Amino acid sequence: MNVETITIIFLAFIVIGSLIAIETPNLLSAVVCLGVVDIGFTILFLLLKAPDIAITQMVVEVVCLIILIRATVNRDKSADTGERKLFGLMTTGAIIIILFMFIMNVVPLFGEFGNPIFTRVENAPSQTYLSKCLEDTGAANAVSAVILDYRGYDTLGEATILFASVIGAIALLRKKPRKKINEPDESDSLSVVKDE
Amino acid sequence: MIYGLCILLFLIGLYAVVTKHNLIKIVIGFIIMENAINLFLIMLGYRMGGKAPIIWQDAAGKADIAAFANSAVDPLPQALVLTSIVISLGVTALMVAICLRVYQRYGTFDISKIRRLKG
Amino acid sequence: MNNSNQINIAEHSEGMSLVVRTIARWVKSFIFIFGLYIVFYGHLTPGGGFAGGVIICCSFILVLLAFGKERAFKRLSLERAGALDSIGALGFLLVAVAGIFFAGTFFVNWLSVPAAGSINSLLRKIGVGEFRLLSAGTIPVNNIWIAIKVCASMYLVFALLAMLRINDDTQEDL
């Protein structure tokens, strides 16, 4: 079996898993299904010769899973109570199918699987990175060289985004929102809206 | 075929984000979308029979750079996806924090029951 | 909804059961060392600052989940984690800005890469040269800064998420 066949098999497995994760009524089992799907992604990254990404995806997925389980455990786990009307569901399905057809028309532009563009173009950046990375930076890992040397600006922006999102999460999770001392307590306006 | 399955995965995530009522389901759909896009980018750089983009030295301590450059897969999408994965972790944490605050305020994850999102 | 018999992750101060605590006591150092390996050898083998930082963060998360928050905060308190987060970001920026002074360009690899012929065998033995630890200029330094940043920020978010109490009206003091 070549890589393409194995990749298709794993992708089909991932598609089924994600359908289950989305459609199952129990939230906790949905989160567990997401974990299975992410492990499938990890194996695929390993198959497609991306060991850096496989390691990162594995640990990130574990932390993500813990956070999601933390969010769903001890909550009301029954997920979908009020189903959307049939008309809206069919409209959404039709739009998604049309979107799928549009994207599939564009896909041949990317070339066939296993024959990437950078091998056919003269002086592609990736060719330079591969052939010069040991000489320019001394790093044997080309991915590391690209992240921290050739494209350091990307990493700087990434660190900024991570910093901003973490600050946002901390501001949300702080014990009490900051307010002025004499401001009246707003606990009345925070009451739970009952289902009518 | 192989790209089509990847795009199908992305659209499944999009379907969950658009139609589901539960906030955690929306987060799950978002994670699936992110992973599908990452996988698509990695697939674009895959070379049939390629090697991982890491130079190994042989027993003599030498490295064959020319052979490496002719057989390794594309390192550029891998580098970009690597940053994207960590960002997705931060964004997921932010989304879960918002979901938990919404739960604390309204007692439910169901967005159809939350009428007063302006709060 | 408010079922206290179910699993309360990191909400009890005494942590989880004896089995979990015993295994966590054994495993946490190994996870930490593995994370350090991934960070320091990120320019030679698969890995790097991002993956290593999250792995190191996993060891702290394991302590937080297994032993409760008192013991975890004795190792890495929230204030210190916030400071480390900023220090990581600033250090990364500092290495980038130092390129202006040492080599004239922002983000340049200003730690010189030694040429292949100029390294004798003694230097190679202590780790200088191609395929050795001290080979890639600023890349390992940046890996370390990024690992500190990712580890501290993820730990911070996770600790705050784990301490958030929804079902009770009273929230816990940070």
mmCIF file of N, CA, C and O in Angstrom, chain C residues 57-135:
data_model
loop_
_atom_site.group_PDB
_atom_site.id
_atom_site.type_symbol
_atom_site.label_atom_id
_atom_site.label_comp_id
_atom_site.label_asym_id
_atom_site.label_seq_id
_atom_site.Cartn_x
_atom_site.Cartn_y
_atom_site.Cartn_z
ATOM 1 N N CYS C 57 4.860 22.169 30.164
ATOM 2 C CA CYS C 57 3.595 22.606 30.763
ATOM 3 C C CYS C 57 2.759 21.412 31.196
ATOM 4 O O CYS C 57 2.087 21.461 32.220
ATOM 5 N N CYS C 58 2.820 20.303 30.415
ATOM 6 C CA CYS C 58 2.065 19.099 30.770
ATOM 7 C C CYS C 58 2.520 18.553 32.114
ATOM 8 O O CYS C 58 1.696 18.041 32.886
ATOM 9 N N SER C 59 3.819 18.636 32.411
ATOM 10 C CA SER C 59 4.266 18.110 33.705
ATOM 11 C C SER C 59 3.699 18.955 34.844
ATOM 12 O O SER C 59 3.287 18.414 35.879
ATOM 13 N N PHE C 60 3.632 20.275 34.661
ATOM 14 C CA PHE C 60 3.033 21.112 35.702
ATOM 15 C C PHE C 60 1.539 20.844 35.828
ATOM 16 O O PHE C 60 0.977 20.838 36.924
ATOM 17 N N ILE C 61 0.892 20.626 34.659
ATOM 18 C CA ILE C 61 -0.546 20.339 34.687
ATOM 19 C C ILE C 61 -0.814 19.033 35.417
ATOM 20 O O ILE C 61 -1.777 18.908 36.173
ATOM 21 N N LEU C 62 0.087 18.044 35.207
ATOM 22 C CA LEU C 62 -0.071 16.763 35.902
ATOM 23 C C LEU C 62 -0.006 16.960 37.407
ATOM 24 O O LEU C 62 -0.815 16.407 38.154
ATOM 25 N N VAL C 63 0.956 17.778 37.857
ATOM 26 C CA VAL C 63 1.058 18.057 39.297
ATOM 27 C C VAL C 63 -0.212 18.755 39.784
ATOM 28 O O VAL C 63 -0.766 18.423 40.831
ATOM 29 N N LEU C 64 -0.694 19.702 38.978
ATOM 30 C CA LEU C 64 -1.890 20.460 39.372
ATOM 31 C C LEU C 64 -3.105 19.554 39.479
ATOM 32 O O LEU C 64 -3.903 19.667 40.417
ATOM 33 N N LEU C 65 -3.233 18.607 38.528
ATOM 34 C CA LEU C 65 -4.408 17.734 38.557
ATOM 35 C C LEU C 65 -4.296 16.683 39.639
ATOM 36 O O LEU C 65 -5.282 16.326 40.271
ATOM 37 N N ALA C 66 -3.086 16.149 39.857
ATOM 38 C CA ALA C 66 -2.960 15.011 40.751
ATOM 39 C C ALA C 66 -2.869 15.444 42.207
ATOM 40 O O ALA C 66 -3.448 14.796 43.076
ATOM 41 N N PHE C 67 -2.151 16.525 42.481
ATOM 42 C CA PHE C 67 -1.900 16.878 43.873
ATOM 43 C C PHE C 67 -2.711 18.069 44.357
ATOM 44 O O PHE C 67 -2.587 18.453 45.512
ATOM 45 N N GLY C 68 -3.471 18.685 43.465
ATOM 46 C CA GLY C 68 -4.211 19.851 43.911
ATOM 47 C C GLY C 68 -3.394 21.110 43.761
ATOM 48 O O GLY C 68 -2.203 21.070 43.475
ATOM 49 N N LYS C 69 -4.071 22.238 43.999
ATOM 50 C CA LYS C 69 -3.417 23.476 43.596
ATOM 51 C C LYS C 69 -2.395 23.972 44.599
ATOM 52 O O LYS C 69 -1.496 24.718 44.218
ATOM 53 N N GLU C 70 -2.452 23.531 45.864
ATOM 54 C CA GLU C 70 -1.468 24.045 46.813
ATOM 55 C C GLU C 70 -0.068 23.608 46.430
ATOM 56 O O GLU C 70 0.869 24.405 46.399
ATOM 57 N N ARG C 71 0.062 22.292 46.162
ATOM 58 C CA ARG C 71 1.397 21.796 45.837
ATOM 59 C C ARG C 71 1.878 22.296 44.500
ATOM 60 O O ARG C 71 3.073 22.493 44.286
ATOM 61 N N ALA C 72 0.912 22.477 43.567
ATOM 62 C CA ALA C 72 1.328 22.970 42.254
ATOM 63 C C ALA C 72 1.791 24.411 42.349
ATOM 64 O O ALA C 72 2.791 24.784 41.742
ATOM 65 N N PHE C 73 1.101 25.211 43.157
ATOM 66 C CA PHE C 73 1.487 26.613 43.249
ATOM 67 C C PHE C 73 2.756 26.789 44.069
ATOM 68 O O PHE C 73 3.400 27.834 43.989
ATOM 69 N N LYS C 74 3.111 25.752 44.866
ATOM 70 C CA LYS C 74 4.388 25.832 45.538
ATOM 71 C C LYS C 74 5.533 25.728 44.530
ATOM 72 O O LYS C 74 6.587 26.316 44.697
ATOM 73 N N ARG C 75 5.283 24.958 43.449
ATOM 74 C CA ARG C 75 6.312 24.853 42.418
ATOM 75 C C ARG C 75 6.333 26.065 41.501
ATOM 76 O O ARG C 75 7.389 26.584 41.180
ATOM 77 N N LEU C 76 5.169 26.447 41.034
ATOM 78 C CA LEU C 76 5.102 27.555 40.077
ATOM 79 C C LEU C 76 3.820 28.322 40.382
ATOM 80 O O LEU C 76 2.736 27.886 40.018
ATOM 81 N N SER C 77 3.979 29.439 41.059
ATOM 82 C CA SER C 77 2.784 30.186 41.438
ATOM 83 C C SER C 77 2.279 30.992 40.241
ATOM 84 O O SER C 77 2.961 31.136 39.240
ATOM 85 N N LEU C 78 1.070 31.502 40.379
ATOM 86 C CA LEU C 78 0.465 32.197 39.250
ATOM 87 C C LEU C 78 1.209 33.488 38.939
ATOM 88 O O LEU C 78 1.379 33.837 37.767
ATOM 89 N N GLU C 79 1.666 34.164 39.993
ATOM 90 C CA GLU C 79 2.400 35.411 39.740
ATOM 91 C C GLU C 79 3.685 35.124 38.983
ATOM 92 O O GLU C 79 4.049 35.824 38.040
ATOM 93 N N ARG C 80 4.371 34.049 39.437
ATOM 94 C CA ARG C 80 5.630 33.729 38.772
ATOM 95 C C ARG C 80 5.383 33.284 37.330
ATOM 96 O O ARG C 80 6.164 33.594 36.434
ATOM 97 N N ALA C 81 4.278 32.564 37.105
ATOM 98 C CA ALA C 81 3.971 32.139 35.736
ATOM 99 C C ALA C 81 3.682 33.343 34.845
ATOM 100 O O ALA C 81 4.137 33.396 33.689
ATOM 101 N N GLY C 82 2.958 34.329 35.391
ATOM 102 C CA GLY C 82 2.696 35.532 34.602
ATOM 103 C C GLY C 82 3.978 36.275 34.276
ATOM 104 O O GLY C 82 4.185 36.741 33.149
ATOM 105 N N ALA C 83 4.897 36.339 35.275
ATOM 106 C CA ALA C 83 6.170 37.004 35.030
ATOM 107 C C ALA C 83 6.975 36.250 33.981
ATOM 108 O O ALA C 83 7.570 36.854 33.087
ATOM 109 N N LEU C 84 6.967 34.896 34.068
ATOM 110 C CA LEU C 84 7.714 34.099 33.096
ATOM 111 C C LEU C 84 7.160 34.278 31.694
ATOM 112 O O LEU C 84 7.918 34.281 30.709
ATOM 113 N N ASP C 85 5.836 34.408 31.604
ATOM 114 C CA ASP C 85 5.202 34.623 30.307
ATOM 115 C C ASP C 85 5.763 35.874 29.649
ATOM 116 O O ASP C 85 6.233 35.860 28.503
ATOM 117 N N SER C 86 5.782 36.967 30.437
ATOM 118 C CA SER C 86 6.300 38.221 29.883
ATOM 119 C C SER C 86 7.788 38.128 29.601
ATOM 120 O O SER C 86 8.278 38.654 28.594
ATOM 121 N N ILE C 87 8.521 37.435 30.497
ATOM 122 C CA ILE C 87 9.966 37.324 30.309
ATOM 123 C C ILE C 87 10.285 36.570 29.019
ATOM 124 O O ILE C 87 11.180 36.956 28.263
ATOM 125 N N GLY C 88 9.511 35.512 28.746
ATOM 126 C CA GLY C 88 9.742 34.760 27.513
ATOM 127 C C GLY C 88 9.541 35.616 26.286
ATOM 128 O O GLY C 88 10.370 35.620 25.369
ATOM 129 N N ALA C 89 8.427 36.365 26.258
ATOM 130 C CA ALA C 89 8.156 37.217 25.098
ATOM 131 C C ALA C 89 9.233 38.286 24.953
ATOM 132 O O ALA C 89 9.739 38.538 23.860
ATOM 133 N N LEU C 90 9.609 38.896 26.105
ATOM 134 C CA LEU C 90 10.606 39.962 26.040
ATOM 135 C C LEU C 90 11.967 39.432 25.615
ATOM 136 O O LEU C 90 12.688 40.080 24.856
ATOM 137 N N GLY C 91 12.338 38.251 26.109
ATOM 138 C CA GLY C 91 13.627 37.690 25.750
ATOM 139 C C GLY C 91 13.708 37.380 24.270
ATOM 140 O O GLY C 91 14.733 37.635 23.623
ATOM 141 N N PHE C 92 12.619 36.844 23.738
ATOM 142 C CA PHE C 92 12.578 36.569 22.296
ATOM 143 C C PHE C 92 12.770 37.851 21.501
ATOM 144 O O PHE C 92 13.545 37.912 20.545
ATOM 145 N N LEU C 93 12.088 38.904 21.945
ATOM 146 C CA LEU C 93 12.221 40.192 21.266
ATOM 147 C C LEU C 93 13.627 40.753 21.443
ATOM 148 O O LEU C 93 14.183 41.354 20.523
ATOM 149 N N LEU C 94 14.208 40.508 22.629
ATOM 150 C CA LEU C 94 15.544 41.038 22.914
ATOM 151 C C LEU C 94 16.585 40.417 21.997
ATOM 152 O O LEU C 94 17.467 41.113 21.471
ATOM 153 N N VAL C 95 16.464 39.092 21.791
ATOM 154 C CA VAL C 95 17.395 38.425 20.886
ATOM 155 C C VAL C 95 17.248 38.991 19.481
ATOM 156 O O VAL C 95 18.232 39.202 18.763
ATOM 157 N N ALA C 96 15.987 39.286 19.100
ATOM 158 C CA ALA C 96 15.762 39.836 17.765
ATOM 159 C C ALA C 96 16.356 41.231 17.645
ATOM 160 O O ALA C 96 16.997 41.562 16.651
ATOM 161 N N VAL C 97 16.174 42.075 18.701
ATOM 162 C CA VAL C 97 16.664 43.448 18.643
ATOM 163 C C VAL C 97 18.188 43.467 18.712
ATOM 164 O O VAL C 97 18.838 44.311 18.095
ATOM 165 N N ALA C 98 18.785 42.498 19.438
ATOM 166 C CA ALA C 98 20.235 42.443 19.551
ATOM 167 C C ALA C 98 20.881 42.259 18.195
ATOM 168 O O ALA C 98 22.037 42.641 18.001
ATOM 169 N N GLY C 99 20.135 41.691 17.246
ATOM 170 C CA GLY C 99 20.663 41.569 15.894
ATOM 171 C C GLY C 99 20.991 42.904 15.273
ATOM 172 O O GLY C 99 21.910 43.008 14.457
ATOM 173 N N ILE C 100 20.231 43.960 15.651
ATOM 174 C CA ILE C 100 20.505 45.294 15.098
ATOM 175 C C ILE C 100 21.888 45.750 15.526
ATOM 176 O O ILE C 100 22.662 46.276 14.737
ATOM 177 N N PHE C 101 22.223 45.504 16.806
ATOM 178 C CA PHE C 101 23.490 46.021 17.317
ATOM 179 C C PHE C 101 24.668 45.165 16.891
ATOM 180 O O PHE C 101 25.755 45.659 16.653
ATOM 181 N N PHE C 102 24.464 43.852 16.812
ATOM 182 C CA PHE C 102 25.603 42.988 16.525
ATOM 183 C C PHE C 102 25.821 42.785 15.036
ATOM 184 O O PHE C 102 26.952 42.596 14.608
ATOM 185 N N ALA C 103 24.770 42.796 14.260
ATOM 186 C CA ALA C 103 24.950 42.493 12.842
ATOM 187 C C ALA C 103 24.240 43.475 11.929
ATOM 188 O O ALA C 103 24.347 43.356 10.720
ATOM 189 N N GLY C 104 23.497 44.410 12.489
ATOM 190 C CA GLY C 104 22.934 45.446 11.645
ATOM 191 C C GLY C 104 21.540 45.206 11.139
ATOM 192 O O GLY C 104 20.959 46.085 10.519
ATOM 193 N N THR C 105 20.971 44.040 11.385
ATOM 194 C CA THR C 105 19.640 43.748 10.871
ATOM 195 C C THR C 105 18.783 43.151 11.971
ATOM 196 O O THR C 105 19.272 42.374 12.787
ATOM 197 N N PHE C 106 17.514 43.518 11.965
ATOM 198 C CA PHE C 106 16.574 42.940 12.903
ATOM 199 C C PHE C 106 16.398 41.461 12.598
ATOM 200 O O PHE C 106 16.279 41.076 11.442
ATOM 201 N N PHE C 107 16.430 40.646 13.645
ATOM 202 C CA PHE C 107 16.160 39.208 13.525
ATOM 203 C C PHE C 107 17.224 38.441 12.768
ATOM 204 O O PHE C 107 16.982 37.362 12.273
ATOM 205 N N VAL C 108 18.405 38.978 12.655
ATOM 206 C CA VAL C 108 19.451 38.225 11.962
ATOM 207 C C VAL C 108 20.062 37.233 12.949
ATOM 208 O O VAL C 108 19.968 37.404 14.172
ATOM 209 N N ASN C 109 20.636 36.180 12.410
ATOM 210 C CA ASN C 109 21.268 35.159 13.247
ATOM 211 C C ASN C 109 22.652 35.657 13.621
ATOM 212 O O ASN C 109 23.632 35.359 12.968
ATOM 213 N N TRP C 110 22.739 36.454 14.728
ATOM 214 C CA TRP C 110 23.966 37.210 14.969
ATOM 215 C C TRP C 110 25.030 36.409 15.683
ATOM 216 O O TRP C 110 26.196 36.782 15.686
ATOM 217 N N LEU C 111 24.652 35.318 16.339
ATOM 218 C CA LEU C 111 25.689 34.437 16.888
ATOM 219 C C LEU C 111 26.339 33.733 15.709
ATOM 220 O O LEU C 111 25.671 33.048 14.954
ATOM 221 N N SER C 112 27.647 33.923 15.541
ATOM 222 C CA SER C 112 28.260 33.493 14.293
ATOM 223 C C SER C 112 28.245 31.978 14.170
ATOM 224 O O SER C 112 28.473 31.259 15.142
ATOM 225 N N VAL C 113 27.996 31.526 12.974
ATOM 226 C CA VAL C 113 28.039 30.097 12.700
ATOM 227 C C VAL C 113 29.461 29.744 12.314
ATOM 228 O O VAL C 113 29.982 30.257 11.334
ATOM 229 N N PRO C 114 30.128 28.887 13.075
ATOM 230 C CA PRO C 114 31.515 28.574 12.737
ATOM 231 C C PRO C 114 31.581 27.768 11.455
ATOM 232 O O PRO C 114 30.760 26.902 11.201
ATOM 233 N N ALA C 115 32.568 28.092 10.658
ATOM 234 C CA ALA C 115 32.743 27.358 9.403
ATOM 235 C C ALA C 115 33.173 25.928 9.700
ATOM 236 O O ALA C 115 33.735 25.640 10.756
ATOM 237 N N ALA C 116 32.904 25.057 8.759
ATOM 238 C CA ALA C 116 33.101 23.635 9.017
ATOM 239 C C ALA C 116 34.566 23.296 9.236
ATOM 240 O O ALA C 116 34.898 22.439 10.031
ATOM 241 N N GLY C 117 35.464 23.997 8.545
ATOM 242 C CA GLY C 117 36.862 23.631 8.642
ATOM 243 C C GLY C 117 37.560 24.160 9.880
ATOM 244 O O GLY C 117 38.604 23.654 10.278
ATOM 245 N N SER C 118 36.972 25.191 10.518
ATOM 246 C CA SER C 118 37.691 25.887 11.575
ATOM 247 C C SER C 118 37.537 25.230 12.940
ATOM 248 O O SER C 118 37.984 25.770 13.925
ATOM 249 N N ILE C 119 36.847 24.111 13.005
ATOM 250 C CA ILE C 119 36.566 23.509 14.303
ATOM 251 C C ILE C 119 37.467 22.294 14.486
ATOM 252 O O ILE C 119 37.464 21.378 13.666
ATOM 253 N N ASN C 120 38.228 22.292 15.562
ATOM 254 C CA ASN C 120 39.056 21.116 15.811
ATOM 255 C C ASN C 120 38.280 20.086 16.627
ATOM 256 O O ASN C 120 37.138 20.312 17.024
ATOM 257 N N SER C 121 38.912 18.975 16.855
ATOM 258 C CA SER C 121 38.178 17.853 17.458
ATOM 259 C C SER C 121 37.832 18.131 18.914
ATOM 260 O O SER C 121 36.821 17.642 19.427
ATOM 261 N N LEU C 122 38.646 18.947 19.597
ATOM 262 C CA LEU C 122 38.354 19.224 21.003
ATOM 263 C C LEU C 122 37.050 20.004 21.131
ATOM 264 O O LEU C 122 36.198 19.695 21.970
ATOM 265 N N LEU C 123 36.899 21.018 20.243
ATOM 266 C CA LEU C 123 35.669 21.805 20.275
ATOM 267 C C LEU C 123 34.452 20.939 19.939
ATOM 268 O O LEU C 123 33.385 21.088 20.532
ATOM 269 N N ARG C 124 34.633 20.027 18.987
ATOM 270 C CA ARG C 124 33.501 19.160 18.639
ATOM 271 C C ARG C 124 33.095 18.288 19.818
ATOM 272 O O ARG C 124 31.931 17.957 19.987
ATOM 273 N N LYS C 125 34.098 17.934 20.627
ATOM 274 C CA LYS C 125 33.776 17.065 21.760
ATOM 275 C C LYS C 125 32.915 17.786 22.779
ATOM 276 O O LYS C 125 32.036 17.191 23.398
ATOM 277 N N ILE C 126 33.174 19.074 22.987
ATOM 278 C CA ILE C 126 32.344 19.782 23.966
ATOM 279 C C ILE C 126 31.083 20.339 23.330
ATOM 280 O O ILE C 126 30.308 21.025 23.985
ATOM 281 N N GLY C 127 30.845 20.070 22.078
ATOM 282 C CA GLY C 127 29.528 20.360 21.547
ATOM 283 C C GLY C 127 29.448 21.530 20.597
ATOM 284 O O GLY C 127 28.383 22.081 20.398
ATOM 285 N N VAL C 128 30.562 21.937 20.003
ATOM 286 C CA VAL C 128 30.507 23.021 19.024
ATOM 287 C C VAL C 128 30.667 22.412 17.645
ATOM 288 O O VAL C 128 31.436 21.468 17.468
ATOM 289 N N GLY C 129 29.947 22.949 16.685
ATOM 290 C CA GLY C 129 30.119 22.471 15.329
ATOM 291 C C GLY C 129 28.832 21.913 14.768
ATOM 292 O O GLY C 129 27.818 21.834 15.456
ATOM 293 N N GLU C 130 28.872 21.545 13.521
ATOM 294 C CA GLU C 130 27.684 21.013 12.860
ATOM 295 C C GLU C 130 27.209 19.746 13.552
ATOM 296 O O GLU C 130 28.006 18.926 13.993
ATOM 297 N N PHE C 131 25.909 19.629 13.635
ATOM 298 C CA PHE C 131 25.238 18.494 14.271
ATOM 299 C C PHE C 131 25.569 18.377 15.745
ATOM 300 O O PHE C 131 25.393 17.338 16.351
ATOM 301 N N ARG C 132 26.082 19.459 16.347
ATOM 302 C CA ARG C 132 26.291 19.447 17.791
ATOM 303 C C ARG C 132 25.339 20.435 18.424
ATOM 304 O O ARG C 132 24.635 21.171 17.748
ATOM 305 N N LEU C 133 25.366 20.472 19.756
ATOM 306 C CA LEU C 133 24.365 21.258 20.472
ATOM 307 C C LEU C 133 24.516 22.747 20.197
ATOM 308 O O LEU C 133 23.556 23.460 19.958
ATOM 309 N N LEU C 134 25.784 23.229 20.226
ATOM 310 C CA LEU C 134 26.002 24.671 20.043
ATOM 311 C C LEU C 134 26.318 24.958 18.587
ATOM 312 O O LEU C 134 27.437 25.274 18.238
ATOM 313 N N SER C 135 25.347 24.771 17.733
ATOM 314 C CA SER C 135 25.688 24.924 16.324
ATOM 315 C C SER C 135 24.873 25.982 15.611
ATOM 316 O O SER C 135 25.330 26.514 14.626
#
